[in-house]
Structures are given as C-alpha cells and as structure tokens.
Amino acid sequence: MKKRILLAAGLMGALAHGAMAQEKPVEIQNEFLRVSTSDGSAFMLSALPSGKSVASGMLGVSAWTVKKISVSDARFGKGQGLSLVAAEGASGRILLFPKLPFALLSLTLKNSSATPQTLNRLPFASFNADWQSASALKTLGTGGLSSADKNPGSYAWLAVAEPQSRNGLVAGWLTHDRASGVLFSKIENGKVRVEARSDYGKLRLAPGQSAQSETLAIGYFDDARLGLESWANAVAKTYAIKLPPSPTGYCTWYSDKHGGASNESALAEISDFAAKNLKPFGFDFVQIDDGWQLGDAKGNGPKKNFTQFNPAGAYKSGMKETADKIKALGLTPGIWFMPFAGTHNDPWFADKQNLFVKKEDGTPYDTAWGGTSLDMTNPQAREYLRGIVQRIAHEWGYTYFKMDGLYTGIGVKQVYVNSGYKEDNFGDSSLSDPAKTNIEAFRDGLKLVRETAGKNVFFLGCTMTQNMRSFGGSIGLVDAMRIGPDNGGNWKSWSVSPVFGSRYYFLNGRIWYNDPDPFYLRAGIPLEEARTIASWPTIAGQLNSSSDWLPNFTPERLDILRRTMPSHRATARPVDFFENDPPRLWTVTDEKSGVRRDVIGVFNWSDAEATFDVPLARFGLDANAKYAAFDYWENKFLPTLQGNLKTTLPAHGCRILAVRPLLERPFLLGTSRHITQGIIDVSEEKWSAKTKTLSGQSEVVAGDAYQLRFVAPGTWRATRVEADMADATIYWKQDGASVRATMTIPAGRVVKWKVVFAER
C-alpha cells in the first residue's frame, strides 16, 4: 500500500518547495563542530579545531530560507542554531550546544493539504563522509561491521570509521518517542553516503496539523568509540536515565538440571546454595523463567495467561510463597512474563478479543511465537495489563522482571534474529487510538508497567533482536536489555553473546545494562573455554547471570563463578572495535582508588590456536613505558612488558592481565578477589616515602583467601604486612620483585592494610 511506504503527497509538497538560496553562508559553531549552509539546502559539518570538512548533506528534501537563532534546552543549556523554513509551514533546525559534540537535526512536519494524511516513512536526512574515501572506511551498526555498500542498515545508530585510527562519524537518533529511527549506508562517487529515515508506521495528520520529528545527532570524533559513548550519554541525558545497581544472579531457563521454570524443591535448593556460597561475592537474584503460568498456547510459543500460576504445575504452593522463600534468604525473586502478549484463540481470551491490536481487516494481529498483541492504546487492555503487574509485583512480591516478546507491544511482526534492517511492513497493524503511533503505544505500555510495579523493581527487556523496533522504543524505560538472541550451554551456542555484547558495548551502564544472556561453567565444558566464557562478560562489565545447576559445580568451577561477581562499573572498551567482529582485545580502566588500574583481556574466538602481537599503544598505554603484568588465570607474574604484548592462545582461550607502569618504589599490581584484579575491591592505595609504607583498603569476603600482589622493584624488600583486624590471618612471601600477601578474615568488611618496605 503506497500510503504505508511513501510520504503522503501533502507532506511531500510541504517539504519540497522552499525559498531561494542564501547569498552567503550562514554558520554556527561550538568547541567541536562548525555547521554552515551556503545555498539554503545543503549543510556542511567541519571538525574543530582543525576546520576540516567531515560531512555534507541535506536535511529533508527541501531548499530552505535560513537564519541564525539562539536556543535554550532544559537538558543541554543555551546554544545556537540554524532555523530552516520551507514553504507552507514546514521547517527544520540544526542546533549546537556547548560541551555537546554533536549537531542536532530535527524537522517540523505540516500537512498543508486539504485532506488527512498518513505518514509511514520519512526520508529525514542524507550526508557524505567527506574526510576520507570509502575504500578506507568501515561502517558499524546494529547489523555488524562491514563496508558501506554491504551494510544491511542499522537501527538507532551508525558509525563510519577508519579501522586503525578509529577516526569517524557517529550518527544516532537522540529521541525515540513516536518513530523508529534507521540509518543506511552506500557508496557514491567514492564516498560513503549515510541516509537517515524515520519510520512511523502510521502518523496521521489532519489538514493544517503539524508534528515534531525525532532528533538526529551527528558528530565527528578522533576515536569513534568515544563518539558512540558520547551519543549514549546524550541519549541518557535526554531521557534522564538513572540506572539502579547492576544485579548478579541466576536464570532457571537453560539449566542442565531442572531447567525451564524449574520447580519448588529445586528452586529452594539452588537458592539456598547460592545464598550460602555466592551471596557474599555479590550474587543477589534468582529468576523463574517460562512455564509457571496458565494458558493454552495453541502451538504458538509460550502460554500467555499471566494472570495466575498453574496450580497443577511446578509451583503448587504458589508464586507468593516461592518469592517469600527467596526473600527470606536475602535474595531478590525474579520472574519471566510477556507483558504485551496474548493468544487470541485460547479460551481464556474468548471474551477479551477487544484487547488486541487488529490487522487492517479487523482480525487480531498475531505474530510468530509472540502470539496476539495487546493494544496499549485501549483502556481495557491497559487495565488488563495493570492487573497482571499489580499481582506479580505487589501481591506475589517479585521485584526482578524479565519481560519477553517486547515487540508484541508495538504491533509488529517478529523477524528473529533481527540485527540489520529487515522489512517488517511496519504500520500494517491498527490501534484502538489512531492518533498514537506504534512506538508511542509501546512506550505507553512500558510506562504503565513501571508505574504499576513501583520503583523497587528491576526491569529487564527481552529481546530486541525479535524485532529491532523495540530497541529505540525501550530506551529510558528498561534497566537492562537482552541485546542478542538466545545462547546455550556450549561454546557454539554461547559464542553469539560476545558478538552482540561487543557491538553494543557503549550502551552498557549508560542507557541500560547489556544482557548478553547467561554464561556457563558446567561439566563437559573444557576448563579453557569455561574461563573464556566467564571472562568475556566480566571484562565487558555486562549483566552477570548464570544458568547451570550450581550445586553440581566442582570447587574449581565454583571459584571461577565467584571471581566474576559482581559486574564492575569501570570503563571497558574493545580495542579492535572497527577491525574484528567480535573484537578480540579489551581494556578495563579505573582510577577510583587514587591510582590508575588497567586490565587487558585477550580472546581467541577461533577454533585454532592464535598468536597475538599487539602494540601496547593500542590499549591506550604508553608505548615507551615498561609495564609489570600479572596473568590472572595462570596465577603468575609475567616478565616486564614493553612495546608490544605478545601471546599465543589455544582455541577458545583467553588471557586476563593486570598491567601497571613500573615504578622505582613498591606498588600494588592486583588482587585475587575478582578477575579485574583490584578494580571492584580496592578503594584506596597510598605510598608514604617517609615511612616506606604502602597502605590501602579493600573489600574482603569472609573466609576467602584474599591475596594482594605487589611489585617491589630493585632492592626493595617487604618487612611487615598488617591489617586493622586482630582476628585476620595473614601470611606473605617475596620472590624477587614479586610479593604476595594473603589474608583471611572471619567476617566480610572493608579492611585497611599496610605493607612496610625497606631497601637493602
């Protein structure tokens, strides 16, 4: 249907007729960018302070009358802009604000015709990457890393960068209130060209009615990774996102014993085990997955009557009693459900057909696996959902929600696995309130869930790869998001996690916590693989969850799990982000203890042995400095590093190294508590040259043999190790320049320690 594919004629007319070109350029600038237009339709972005042209293109499809304006924004402060006015009332703006490294582009649409118009897709803007030829550039978006002419299209964001230097453009939709933003790339005349489009599904405008578009941010960065992080920060600021602490816990679904929804006795056993063995290390939730609910799926995915549990099923005592038992152990009870889904031909829904989104022929809008979409513009459907959430959160007491099948809240097809752009006939559903777009309805539904559940509930969305329209629509309304498809308890199944988790690393801890799905340490997984599977999400700092039958773990496997808890909140970045998909090299950097700590992760995703020879400068380290290093999993100090990091890894292997520049006096290189080696546990480190004492404080787990690993260069010798606990057991040993001091305490707390040194 043409009305779903093209701009309505009245709107196209409003955007297509403009004023004559300006006689001379009009320009604005901040400390990052200069934006100018010389002919009233094309704009040019120049990077400052160099002044080089980095992008040029068109906003909308019009020629405009342009003037310079002053603007004020509640989020970004006072700025300046270019006001672009076309015939018959349509207009656009390009804005710059201090401390914001992006130009912000927006349009005001107007239906200047005498008849109502329906807008499905809006060709918003297009621009060239000017600073470099296409042959030297790669594009990275939700569909992965590729040349510009091979990119399938990306939802919400797109980067165009030189792989080695990382110089690049970042374009991303800043808002996602009514439309789903997509970006495409191609090569024209030797240049990469980016086209930005807003997909509304159905945006209805009456004669004379106007509508504000979403806002697109465009910026140029010496390191496009920092550009993507800056975009995520700007989105977080736009939606006033304040994330709760990242949880660590257990999902029943994939367990090699008592999987699925588990059952009363098994859940009690694993909760008790986790409380005793893992809670002191940061474990805090147990989540029940699909299978607890009532309903008749009619062969289309899960059962979808979430108003009540199945009394003949795995939880005969009830969901409240189960949650109470988890809470009594000091853990958070979690539960899986599908907030926006039903099954139209299930007898339970026989008298509830009015709750559903409709097809254009008036029949219920049904999707693969997700079932029938609840209409979040229908007051009765909203009350139905409100009742479900009220019961789960307030009557039963679950405060961790895993919300699956989110795309059903949009009224759109499932296209799983969706990463790059896929045609989904967006807008082929009909809502009860035609004034709302699909994305508006979805966001209204998520707001209802949050408001009803209350502030103490953690919200995990699952999963945006079922249809990527749910990506932008969820921003600001979930605390975590499954950013990839289901994984599984073996290397081949699990290895999708670093692909998607790396691709979206810059969202993590800014817009939400990335959930790459659980990791696995079960028997049968080789030790080398188990360490890699546990290490990658831990180094990346993403949501930490497991789904093994934990009571079966050997002490060695249990210890690996403990060393990943909790997720760190330091700065984690992939090094070869624009070179490999997934990246093989990661860095974690933190300075909260008063000194800089760096951890390097090297991962071999291949099925064969691999050799790495990487300049230290690629990790953000001083190319000329000498570094002390400690290999966590090998539990050993390494020879001094200088110039390059050289290592050979077996198939599916990894190395996790703490590195620190060599000093002329003793320093703390790392600890045993966590694979980030001091980043989560050491809150202070100080050196006194007068007393020749290194002191600090660490958060230590009761009964855990906590080891501090020092470097004492040259003629320095440790002479005494002390802690501020009389009942602490301490022993230490020096071997050359390497010093290990181990302490065990009966009650977990922050321990102040000091090591006295002397020179021979």
CSV table of C-alpha atoms in Angstrom, one decimal, residues 249-521:
chain,number,residue,atom,x,y,z
A,249,GLY,CA,22.1,-13.9,39.7
A,250,TYR,CA,20.6,-17.0,38.3
A,251,CYS,CA,18.1,-17.8,35.5
A,252,THR,CA,16.4,-21.2,35.5
A,253,TRP,CA,15.8,-21.4,31.8
A,254,TYR,CA,19.0,-23.1,30.4
A,255,SER,CA,19.9,-25.1,33.5
A,256,ASP,CA,21.3,-28.5,32.7
A,257,LYS,CA,19.2,-29.8,35.5
A,258,HIS,CA,15.7,-28.5,36.5
A,259,GLY,CA,15.7,-26.1,33.5
A,260,GLY,CA,12.7,-24.2,32.1
A,261,ALA,CA,10.7,-22.8,35.0
A,262,SER,CA,12.4,-25.2,37.5
A,263,ASN,CA,10.2,-26.3,40.4
A,264,GLU,CA,9.6,-25.6,44.1
A,265,SER,CA,12.1,-28.1,45.6
A,266,ALA,CA,14.8,-27.4,43.0
A,267,LEU,CA,14.4,-23.7,43.3
A,268,ALA,CA,14.6,-23.9,47.1
A,269,GLU,CA,17.8,-26.0,46.8
A,270,ILE,CA,19.6,-23.7,44.3
A,271,SER,CA,18.5,-20.5,46.2
A,272,ASP,CA,19.9,-21.9,49.5
A,273,PHE,CA,23.1,-23.0,47.8
A,274,ALA,CA,23.5,-19.5,46.2
A,275,ALA,CA,22.8,-17.7,49.4
A,276,LYS,CA,25.5,-19.7,51.3
A,277,ASN,CA,28.2,-19.9,48.6
A,278,LEU,CA,27.7,-16.9,46.3
A,279,LYS,CA,25.8,-14.1,48.0
A,280,PRO,CA,28.9,-12.9,49.9
A,281,PHE,CA,30.6,-12.4,46.5
A,282,GLY,CA,27.7,-10.3,45.0
A,283,PHE,CA,25.0,-12.8,43.9
A,284,ASP,CA,21.6,-11.3,44.6
A,285,PHE,CA,18.7,-12.7,42.4
A,286,VAL,CA,17.0,-15.9,41.4
A,287,GLN,CA,14.7,-15.7,38.4
A,288,ILE,CA,12.0,-18.2,37.4
A,289,ASP,CA,11.5,-18.5,33.6
A,290,ASP,CA,8.7,-19.6,31.3
A,291,GLY,CA,6.4,-22.4,32.5
A,292,TRP,CA,4.8,-21.1,35.7
A,293,GLN,CA,1.8,-19.5,34.0
A,294,LEU,CA,-1.6,-20.7,32.8
A,295,GLY,CA,-2.9,-20.7,29.3
A,296,ASP,CA,-3.2,-22.6,26.0
A,297,ALA,CA,-0.5,-21.6,23.5
A,298,LYS,CA,-2.4,-23.2,20.6
A,299,GLY,CA,1.0,-24.2,19.1
A,300,ASN,CA,2.3,-20.6,19.0
A,301,GLY,CA,5.0,-20.0,21.6
A,302,PRO,CA,4.6,-19.9,25.3
A,303,LYS,CA,1.3,-20.0,27.2
A,304,LYS,CA,0.1,-16.4,27.7
A,305,ASN,CA,-2.3,-16.2,30.6
A,306,PHE,CA,-0.1,-14.4,33.2
A,307,THR,CA,-3.0,-13.5,35.5
A,308,GLN,CA,-2.4,-16.7,37.6
A,309,PHE,CA,0.1,-19.5,38.1
A,310,ASN,CA,-0.7,-23.1,37.1
A,311,PRO,CA,-1.8,-24.8,40.4
A,312,ALA,CA,-1.1,-28.2,38.9
A,313,GLY,CA,2.4,-27.2,37.7
A,314,ALA,CA,5.8,-26.8,39.3
A,315,TYR,CA,4.8,-24.3,42.0
A,316,LYS,CA,1.8,-25.8,43.7
A,317,SER,CA,2.3,-23.8,46.9
A,318,GLY,CA,2.0,-20.7,44.8
A,319,MET,CA,4.2,-17.9,43.4
A,320,LYS,CA,3.9,-15.7,46.5
A,321,GLU,CA,5.2,-18.5,48.8
A,322,THR,CA,8.1,-19.1,46.3
A,323,ALA,CA,9.0,-15.4,46.3
A,324,ASP,CA,8.8,-15.2,50.1
A,325,LYS,CA,11.3,-18.1,50.5
A,326,ILE,CA,13.8,-16.4,48.1
A,327,LYS,CA,13.5,-13.1,50.0
A,328,ALA,CA,14.0,-14.9,53.3
A,329,LEU,CA,17.5,-15.9,52.1
A,330,GLY,CA,18.3,-12.2,51.4
A,331,LEU,CA,17.9,-12.7,47.6
A,332,THR,CA,15.7,-11.0,45.1
A,333,PRO,CA,12.9,-13.1,43.5
A,334,GLY,CA,12.7,-12.7,39.7
A,335,ILE,CA,10.1,-13.8,37.2
A,336,TRP,CA,9.7,-14.1,33.4
A,337,PHE,CA,6.5,-13.0,31.6
A,338,MET,CA,5.3,-11.4,28.4
A,339,PRO,CA,3.5,-8.1,29.3
A,340,PHE,CA,2.1,-7.3,25.9
A,341,ALA,CA,1.1,-10.8,24.5
A,342,GLY,CA,-1.9,-13.0,24.5
A,343,THR,CA,-3.3,-15.9,22.5
A,344,HIS,CA,-6.5,-14.8,20.7
A,345,ASN,CA,-7.8,-18.4,20.2
A,346,ASP,CA,-7.1,-19.5,23.8
A,347,PRO,CA,-10.5,-20.0,25.6
A,348,TRP,CA,-9.2,-17.6,28.3
A,349,PHE,CA,-9.2,-14.8,25.7
A,350,ALA,CA,-12.6,-15.7,24.1
A,351,ASP,CA,-14.3,-12.7,25.8
A,352,LYS,CA,-11.3,-10.5,25.5
A,353,GLN,CA,-10.9,-10.0,21.8
A,354,ASN,CA,-11.3,-6.3,22.1
A,355,LEU,CA,-8.0,-6.1,23.9
A,356,PHE,CA,-5.9,-6.9,20.8
A,357,VAL,CA,-4.2,-4.9,18.1
A,358,LYS,CA,-6.0,-5.5,14.9
A,359,LYS,CA,-4.9,-6.2,11.3
A,360,GLU,CA,-6.3,-3.9,8.7
A,361,ASP,CA,-9.1,-6.4,8.0
A,362,GLY,CA,-10.2,-6.2,11.7
A,363,THR,CA,-8.9,-9.6,12.8
A,364,PRO,CA,-6.5,-10.0,15.7
A,365,TYR,CA,-2.8,-9.1,15.0
A,366,ASP,CA,-1.0,-12.4,15.6
A,367,THR,CA,2.8,-12.9,15.4
A,368,ALA,CA,5.1,-15.9,15.3
A,369,TRP,CA,5.9,-17.2,18.9
A,370,GLY,CA,4.8,-13.9,20.4
A,371,GLY,CA,1.1,-14.5,19.8
A,372,THR,CA,-1.5,-11.8,19.7
A,373,SER,CA,-0.5,-8.2,20.6
A,374,LEU,CA,-2.3,-6.3,23.4
A,375,ASP,CA,-3.3,-2.9,22.3
A,376,MET,CA,-1.7,-0.4,24.7
A,377,THR,CA,-3.9,2.4,23.3
A,378,ASN,CA,-7.1,0.5,24.5
A,379,PRO,CA,-8.0,1.5,28.1
A,380,GLN,CA,-9.4,-2.0,28.8
A,381,ALA,CA,-6.2,-3.7,27.6
A,382,ARG,CA,-4.2,-1.3,29.8
A,383,GLU,CA,-6.3,-2.3,32.8
A,384,TYR,CA,-5.8,-6.0,32.0
A,385,LEU,CA,-2.0,-5.5,32.0
A,386,ARG,CA,-2.1,-3.3,35.1
A,387,GLY,CA,-3.8,-6.2,36.9
A,388,ILE,CA,-1.1,-8.6,35.9
A,389,VAL,CA,1.7,-6.4,37.0
A,390,GLN,CA,-0.1,-5.5,40.3
A,391,ARG,CA,-0.4,-9.1,41.2
A,392,ILE,CA,3.2,-10.1,40.2
A,393,ALA,CA,4.9,-7.2,42.0
A,394,HIS,CA,2.6,-6.3,44.9
A,395,GLU,CA,0.7,-9.5,45.7
A,396,TRP,CA,3.4,-12.1,44.9
A,397,GLY,CA,6.4,-9.9,45.7
A,398,TYR,CA,8.6,-10.3,42.6
A,399,THR,CA,11.0,-7.3,42.1
A,400,TYR,CA,13.0,-8.5,39.1
A,401,PHE,CA,11.0,-8.6,35.9
A,402,LYS,CA,12.3,-10.4,32.7
A,403,MET,CA,9.8,-9.1,30.1
A,404,ASP,CA,9.9,-11.2,26.9
A,405,GLY,CA,8.4,-10.7,23.5
A,406,LEU,CA,8.6,-6.9,23.8
A,407,TYR,CA,7.9,-6.4,20.1
A,408,THR,CA,4.3,-7.5,20.7
A,409,GLY,CA,3.7,-4.2,22.4
A,410,ILE,CA,4.5,-2.4,19.1
A,411,GLY,CA,2.1,-4.4,17.0
A,412,VAL,CA,4.8,-5.6,14.5
A,413,LYS,CA,6.0,-8.8,13.1
A,414,GLN,CA,8.7,-11.0,14.6
A,415,VAL,CA,11.8,-11.1,12.4
A,416,TYR,CA,14.1,-13.0,14.8
A,417,VAL,CA,17.1,-12.9,14.6
A,418,ASN,CA,16.9,-9.2,13.7
A,419,SER,CA,20.0,-7.1,13.8
A,420,GLY,CA,20.5,-5.3,10.5
A,421,TYR,CA,17.4,-3.8,8.9
A,422,LYS,CA,14.7,-6.2,7.8
A,423,GLU,CA,11.5,-5.3,6.0
A,424,ASP,CA,8.6,-5.9,8.5
A,425,ASN,CA,5.7,-4.0,6.9
A,426,PHE,CA,5.9,-1.6,9.9
A,427,GLY,CA,2.5,0.0,10.2
A,428,ASP,CA,0.3,-2.9,8.9
A,429,SER,CA,-1.5,-3.1,12.3
A,430,SER,CA,-4.3,-0.9,13.6
A,431,LEU,CA,-4.6,0.6,17.1
A,432,SER,CA,-7.6,1.5,19.0
A,433,ASP,CA,-6.4,5.1,19.2
A,434,PRO,CA,-5.4,6.1,15.7
A,435,ALA,CA,-3.8,9.2,17.0
A,436,LYS,CA,-1.0,7.1,18.5
A,437,THR,CA,1.9,5.7,16.5
A,438,ASN,CA,3.1,2.1,17.2
A,439,ILE,CA,6.2,3.3,19.1
A,440,GLU,CA,4.0,5.7,21.2
A,441,ALA,CA,1.7,2.8,22.1
A,442,PHE,CA,4.7,0.6,23.1
A,443,ARG,CA,6.3,3.3,25.2
A,444,ASP,CA,3.0,3.9,26.9
A,445,GLY,CA,2.8,0.2,27.7
A,446,LEU,CA,6.3,0.1,29.3
A,447,LYS,CA,5.5,3.3,31.3
A,448,LEU,CA,2.4,1.5,32.6
A,449,VAL,CA,4.4,-1.5,33.7
A,450,ARG,CA,7.0,0.7,35.5
A,451,GLU,CA,4.4,2.9,37.2
A,452,THR,CA,2.4,-0.1,38.4
A,453,ALA,CA,5.3,-2.2,39.6
A,454,GLY,CA,7.0,0.6,41.5
A,455,LYS,CA,10.5,2.0,41.9
A,456,ASN,CA,12.0,-1.1,43.6
A,457,VAL,CA,11.5,-3.4,40.6
A,458,PHE,CA,14.4,-4.1,38.2
A,459,PHE,CA,13.2,-4.2,34.6
A,460,LEU,CA,15.0,-6.5,32.0
A,461,GLY,CA,13.7,-6.2,28.4
A,462,CYS,CA,13.9,-9.4,26.3
A,463,THR,CA,14.8,-9.3,23.5
A,464,MET,CA,15.3,-6.6,21.0
A,465,THR,CA,16.5,-9.0,18.3
A,466,GLN,CA,13.0,-10.4,18.0
A,467,ASN,CA,12.2,-7.1,16.2
A,468,MET,CA,14.6,-4.2,16.4
A,469,ARG,CA,11.8,-1.7,16.5
A,470,SER,CA,11.8,-2.4,20.3
A,471,PHE,CA,15.4,-1.1,20.6
A,472,GLY,CA,14.8,2.7,20.4
A,473,GLY,CA,11.3,2.3,21.9
A,474,SER,CA,12.6,0.8,25.1
A,475,ILE,CA,15.2,3.5,25.8
A,476,GLY,CA,14.7,5.1,29.2
A,477,LEU,CA,12.0,2.5,30.2
A,478,VAL,CA,14.1,-0.6,31.0
A,479,ASP,CA,17.1,-1.1,33.3
A,480,ALA,CA,18.6,-3.9,31.2
A,481,MET,CA,18.1,-5.3,27.7
A,482,ARG,CA,18.8,-8.6,26.1
A,483,ILE,CA,20.9,-7.3,23.2
A,484,GLY,CA,21.2,-10.6,21.4
A,485,PRO,CA,19.4,-13.9,20.6
A,486,ASP,CA,19.2,-16.9,23.0
A,487,ASN,CA,22.5,-18.6,23.7
A,488,GLY,CA,23.2,-22.0,25.2
A,489,GLY,CA,25.3,-24.2,27.4
A,490,ASN,CA,28.1,-25.0,24.9
A,491,TRP,CA,30.7,-22.9,23.0
A,492,LYS,CA,28.9,-22.8,19.7
A,493,SER,CA,25.6,-21.6,21.3
A,494,TRP,CA,27.2,-19.3,23.8
A,495,SER,CA,29.5,-17.5,21.3
A,496,VAL,CA,26.7,-15.3,19.9
A,497,SER,CA,27.0,-13.4,23.2
A,498,PRO,CA,30.3,-11.6,22.6
A,499,VAL,CA,29.2,-10.7,19.1
A,500,PHE,CA,26.2,-8.7,20.2
A,501,GLY,CA,27.5,-7.7,23.6
A,502,SER,CA,30.6,-6.2,22.0
A,503,ARG,CA,28.7,-4.4,19.2
A,504,TYR,CA,26.6,-2.6,21.8
A,505,TYR,CA,29.2,-2.2,24.5
A,506,PHE,CA,28.8,1.6,24.7
A,507,LEU,CA,25.1,1.3,25.8
A,508,ASN,CA,26.1,-0.7,28.8
A,509,GLY,CA,25.9,1.3,32.1
A,510,ARG,CA,24.7,4.4,30.2
A,511,ILE,CA,21.3,3.6,28.5
A,512,TRP,CA,20.8,0.2,30.2
A,513,TYR,CA,22.8,-2.8,31.2
A,514,ASN,CA,23.5,-5.1,28.3
A,515,ASP,CA,22.3,-8.6,29.0
A,516,PRO,CA,24.2,-11.0,26.7
A,517,ASP,CA,22.3,-14.0,28.2
A,518,PRO,CA,23.8,-16.3,30.8
A,519,PHE,CA,27.3,-17.8,30.8
A,520,TYR,CA,28.0,-21.4,31.6
A,521,LEU,CA,30.7,-23.3,33.5
